[in-house]
Short mmCIF file of C-alpha atoms in Angstrom, two decimals:
data_model
loop_
_atom_site.label_atom_id
_atom_site.label_comp_id
_atom_site.label_asym_id
_atom_site.label_seq_id
_atom_site.Cartn_x
_atom_site.Cartn_y
_atom_site.Cartn_z
CA UNK R 85 -138.06 26.37 201.76
CA UNK R 86 -137.17 23.17 203.53
CA UNK R 87 -139.88 23.77 206.09
CA UNK R 88 -142.41 23.65 203.17
CA UNK R 89 -140.79 20.57 201.64
CA UNK R 90 -141.10 18.80 205.16
CA UNK R 91 -144.81 19.89 205.41
CA UNK R 92 -145.47 18.48 201.97
CA UNK R 93 -143.89 15.26 202.82
CA UNK R 94 -145.77 14.94 205.96
CA UNK R 95 -149.01 15.63 204.26
CA UNK R 96 -148.33 13.24 201.47
CA UNK R 97 -147.22 10.42 203.66
CA UNK R 98 -149.88 11.19 206.55
CA UNK R 99 -147.15 11.13 208.92
CA UNK R 100 -146.47 14.24 211.14
CA UNK R 101 -143.49 12.47 212.80
CA UNK R 102 -141.21 12.72 209.52
CA UNK R 103 -138.22 14.87 210.24
CA UNK R 104 -135.86 16.76 207.97
CA UNK R 105 -133.60 14.67 205.76
CA UNK R 106 -130.76 15.31 203.40
CA UNK R 107 -133.16 14.60 200.47
CA UNK R 108 -135.39 17.49 201.60
CA UNK R 109 -132.25 19.79 201.71
CA UNK R 110 -131.38 18.49 198.33
CA UNK R 111 -134.87 19.12 197.00
CA UNK R 112 -134.60 22.70 198.43
CA UNK R 113 -131.18 23.23 196.63
CA UNK R 114 -132.68 21.91 193.44
CA UNK R 115 -135.55 24.54 193.53
CA UNK R 116 -133.06 27.11 194.32
CA UNK R 117 -130.96 26.14 191.51
CA UNK R 118 -133.86 25.96 189.06
CA UNK R 119 -134.53 29.76 189.98
CA UNK R 120 -130.89 30.60 189.49
CA UNK R 121 -130.98 28.97 186.07
CA UNK R 122 -134.24 30.80 184.91
CA UNK R 123 -132.97 34.20 186.30
CA UNK R 124 -129.15 34.02 185.31
CA UNK R 125 -128.65 30.85 183.28
CA UNK R 126 -126.20 29.75 185.88
CA UNK R 127 -126.09 26.94 188.37
CA UNK R 128 -125.72 27.40 192.09
CA UNK R 129 -121.98 26.63 192.14
CA UNK R 130 -121.59 30.06 190.19
CA UNK R 131 -122.88 31.95 193.45
CA UNK R 132 -120.65 30.25 195.93
CA UNK R 133 -123.21 27.60 196.92
CA UNK R 134 -123.10 23.78 197.04
CA UNK R 135 -124.69 22.18 193.91
CA UNK R 136 -127.59 19.90 194.56
CA UNK R 137 -127.25 16.26 193.70
CA UNK R 138 -128.88 15.52 190.57
CA UNK R 139 -128.41 13.69 187.28
CA UNK R 140 -127.50 15.45 184.07
CA UNK R 141 -130.89 14.30 182.66
CA UNK R 142 -132.87 16.19 185.67
CA UNK R 143 -130.99 19.26 184.78
CA UNK R 144 -131.66 18.85 181.02
CA UNK R 145 -135.60 18.26 181.59
CA UNK R 146 -135.65 21.20 183.90
CA UNK R 147 -134.05 23.30 181.22
CA UNK R 148 -136.35 21.84 178.53
CA UNK R 149 -139.40 22.35 180.55
CA UNK R 150 -138.47 26.03 181.10
CA UNK R 151 -137.80 26.33 177.31
CA UNK R 152 -141.26 25.09 176.44
CA UNK R 153 -143.11 27.48 178.89
CA UNK R 154 -144.40 30.08 176.49
CA UNK R 155 -147.66 31.11 174.63
CA UNK R 156 -147.90 29.97 171.10
CA UNK R 157 -150.35 32.83 170.48
CA UNK R 158 -148.03 35.49 171.88
CA UNK R 159 -145.23 33.97 169.81
CA UNK R 160 -147.24 34.23 166.64
CA UNK R 161 -148.11 37.91 167.65
CA UNK R 162 -144.37 38.79 167.96
CA UNK R 163 -143.82 37.32 164.63
CA UNK R 164 -146.74 39.23 162.92
CA UNK R 165 -145.61 42.50 164.53
CA UNK R 166 -141.75 42.17 163.87
CA UNK R 167 -141.45 40.42 160.44
CA UNK R 168 -142.64 43.60 158.74
CA UNK R 169 -139.91 45.39 160.48
CA UNK R 170 -137.09 43.43 158.74
CA UNK R 171 -134.97 44.93 156.13
CA UNK R 172 -134.44 43.18 152.73
CA UNK R 173 -131.35 41.25 153.91
CA UNK R 174 -132.85 39.99 157.10
CA UNK R 175 -136.06 38.86 155.43
CA UNK R 176 -134.08 36.98 152.81
CA UNK R 177 -132.26 35.08 155.71
CA UNK R 178 -135.36 34.62 157.57
CA UNK R 179 -137.37 33.15 154.62
CA UNK R 180 -134.37 30.84 153.67
CA UNK R 181 -134.12 29.46 157.16
CA UNK R 182 -137.83 29.16 157.70
CA UNK R 183 -138.13 27.33 154.18
CA UNK R 184 -135.47 24.76 155.42
CA UNK R 185 -137.39 24.36 158.81
CA UNK R 186 -140.67 23.83 157.01
CA UNK R 187 -139.17 21.34 154.37
CA UNK R 188 -137.40 19.47 157.20
CA UNK R 189 -133.91 20.09 155.57
CA UNK R 190 -130.81 19.91 157.49
CA UNK R 191 -128.13 22.46 156.93
CA UNK R 192 -125.99 25.15 158.41
CA UNK R 193 -126.64 28.80 158.29
CA UNK R 194 -124.02 31.32 159.41
CA UNK R 195 -125.03 34.77 160.26
CA UNK R 196 -121.59 36.78 160.13
CA UNK R 197 -122.13 40.57 160.28
CA UNK R 198 -120.89 43.35 162.38
CA UNK R 199 -122.52 44.08 165.70
CA UNK R 200 -125.74 46.11 165.38
CA UNK R 201 -126.92 44.98 162.01
CA UNK R 202 -129.98 42.75 163.60
CA UNK R 203 -128.48 39.27 163.83
CA UNK R 204 -130.11 38.71 167.33
CA UNK R 205 -133.42 40.32 165.92
CA UNK R 206 -133.49 37.70 163.05
CA UNK R 207 -132.69 34.81 165.34
CA UNK R 208 -135.30 35.78 167.85
CA UNK R 209 -137.96 35.82 165.30
CA UNK R 210 -136.92 32.48 163.79
CA UNK R 211 -137.24 31.03 167.40
CA UNK R 212 -140.56 32.74 167.92
CA UNK R 213 -141.90 31.50 164.59
CA UNK R 214 -140.81 28.01 165.49
CA UNK R 215 -142.31 28.26 168.93
CA UNK R 216 -145.57 29.66 167.47
CA UNK R 217 -145.66 26.19 165.72
CA UNK R 218 -145.73 24.48 169.23
CA UNK R 219 -142.02 23.91 168.84
CA UNK R 220 -142.64 20.86 166.54
CA UNK R 221 -139.01 21.30 165.46
CA UNK R 222 -137.51 20.96 168.90
CA UNK R 223 -133.84 20.13 168.01
CA UNK R 224 -133.63 23.09 165.59
CA UNK R 225 -135.22 25.13 168.33
CA UNK R 226 -132.73 24.00 170.95
CA UNK R 227 -129.67 24.59 168.52
CA UNK R 228 -131.06 28.10 167.59
CA UNK R 229 -131.34 28.93 171.30
CA UNK R 230 -127.83 27.76 171.81
CA UNK R 231 -126.54 29.84 168.76
CA UNK R 232 -128.30 32.86 170.54
CA UNK R 233 -126.36 32.24 173.66
CA UNK R 234 -123.14 31.76 171.92
CA UNK R 235 -123.42 35.10 170.52
CA UNK R 236 -124.26 36.64 173.96
CA UNK R 237 -121.19 34.98 175.19
CA UNK R 238 -118.99 36.35 172.49
CA UNK R 239 -120.26 39.79 173.33
CA UNK R 240 -119.49 39.41 176.86
CA UNK R 241 -116.08 38.33 176.13
CA UNK R 242 -115.53 41.05 173.71
CA UNK R 243 -116.70 43.52 176.21
CA UNK R 244 -114.52 42.18 179.11
CA UNK R 245 -111.39 42.46 176.94
CA UNK R 246 -111.95 46.06 176.09
#
């Protein structure tokens, strides 16, 4: 990977005498860490490797770009296909949250129910609906994504304790 980065630098600078530098190795680590974040949602340090030198804003921009790489048409199709599958309670929750989103209202919504009752299903459809509208409500979209991961983390903690 660093060979490719070196080659790119040589071509870009029109200088075939450029040699490897710490910045190139760091660039390779950033690319590897970006893949780890996409695949496992974990930085390189969780895999026993050195973390690249990057600012917190770089990491956030990478995460934001990853989150924004989806097809709005595909998201709309997911919503159209799955909303009719909701039960009455799920649909009520979905409609209330989407009404608040479309009206630009703030607020908190708590989905507290036993496992297997469709909380993740509802949250996923809310995210898909927001994404299908070009993520015009990015802060809510980001918070909903965080809630989804908090639910996953709680499940993992529960399973590791039993």
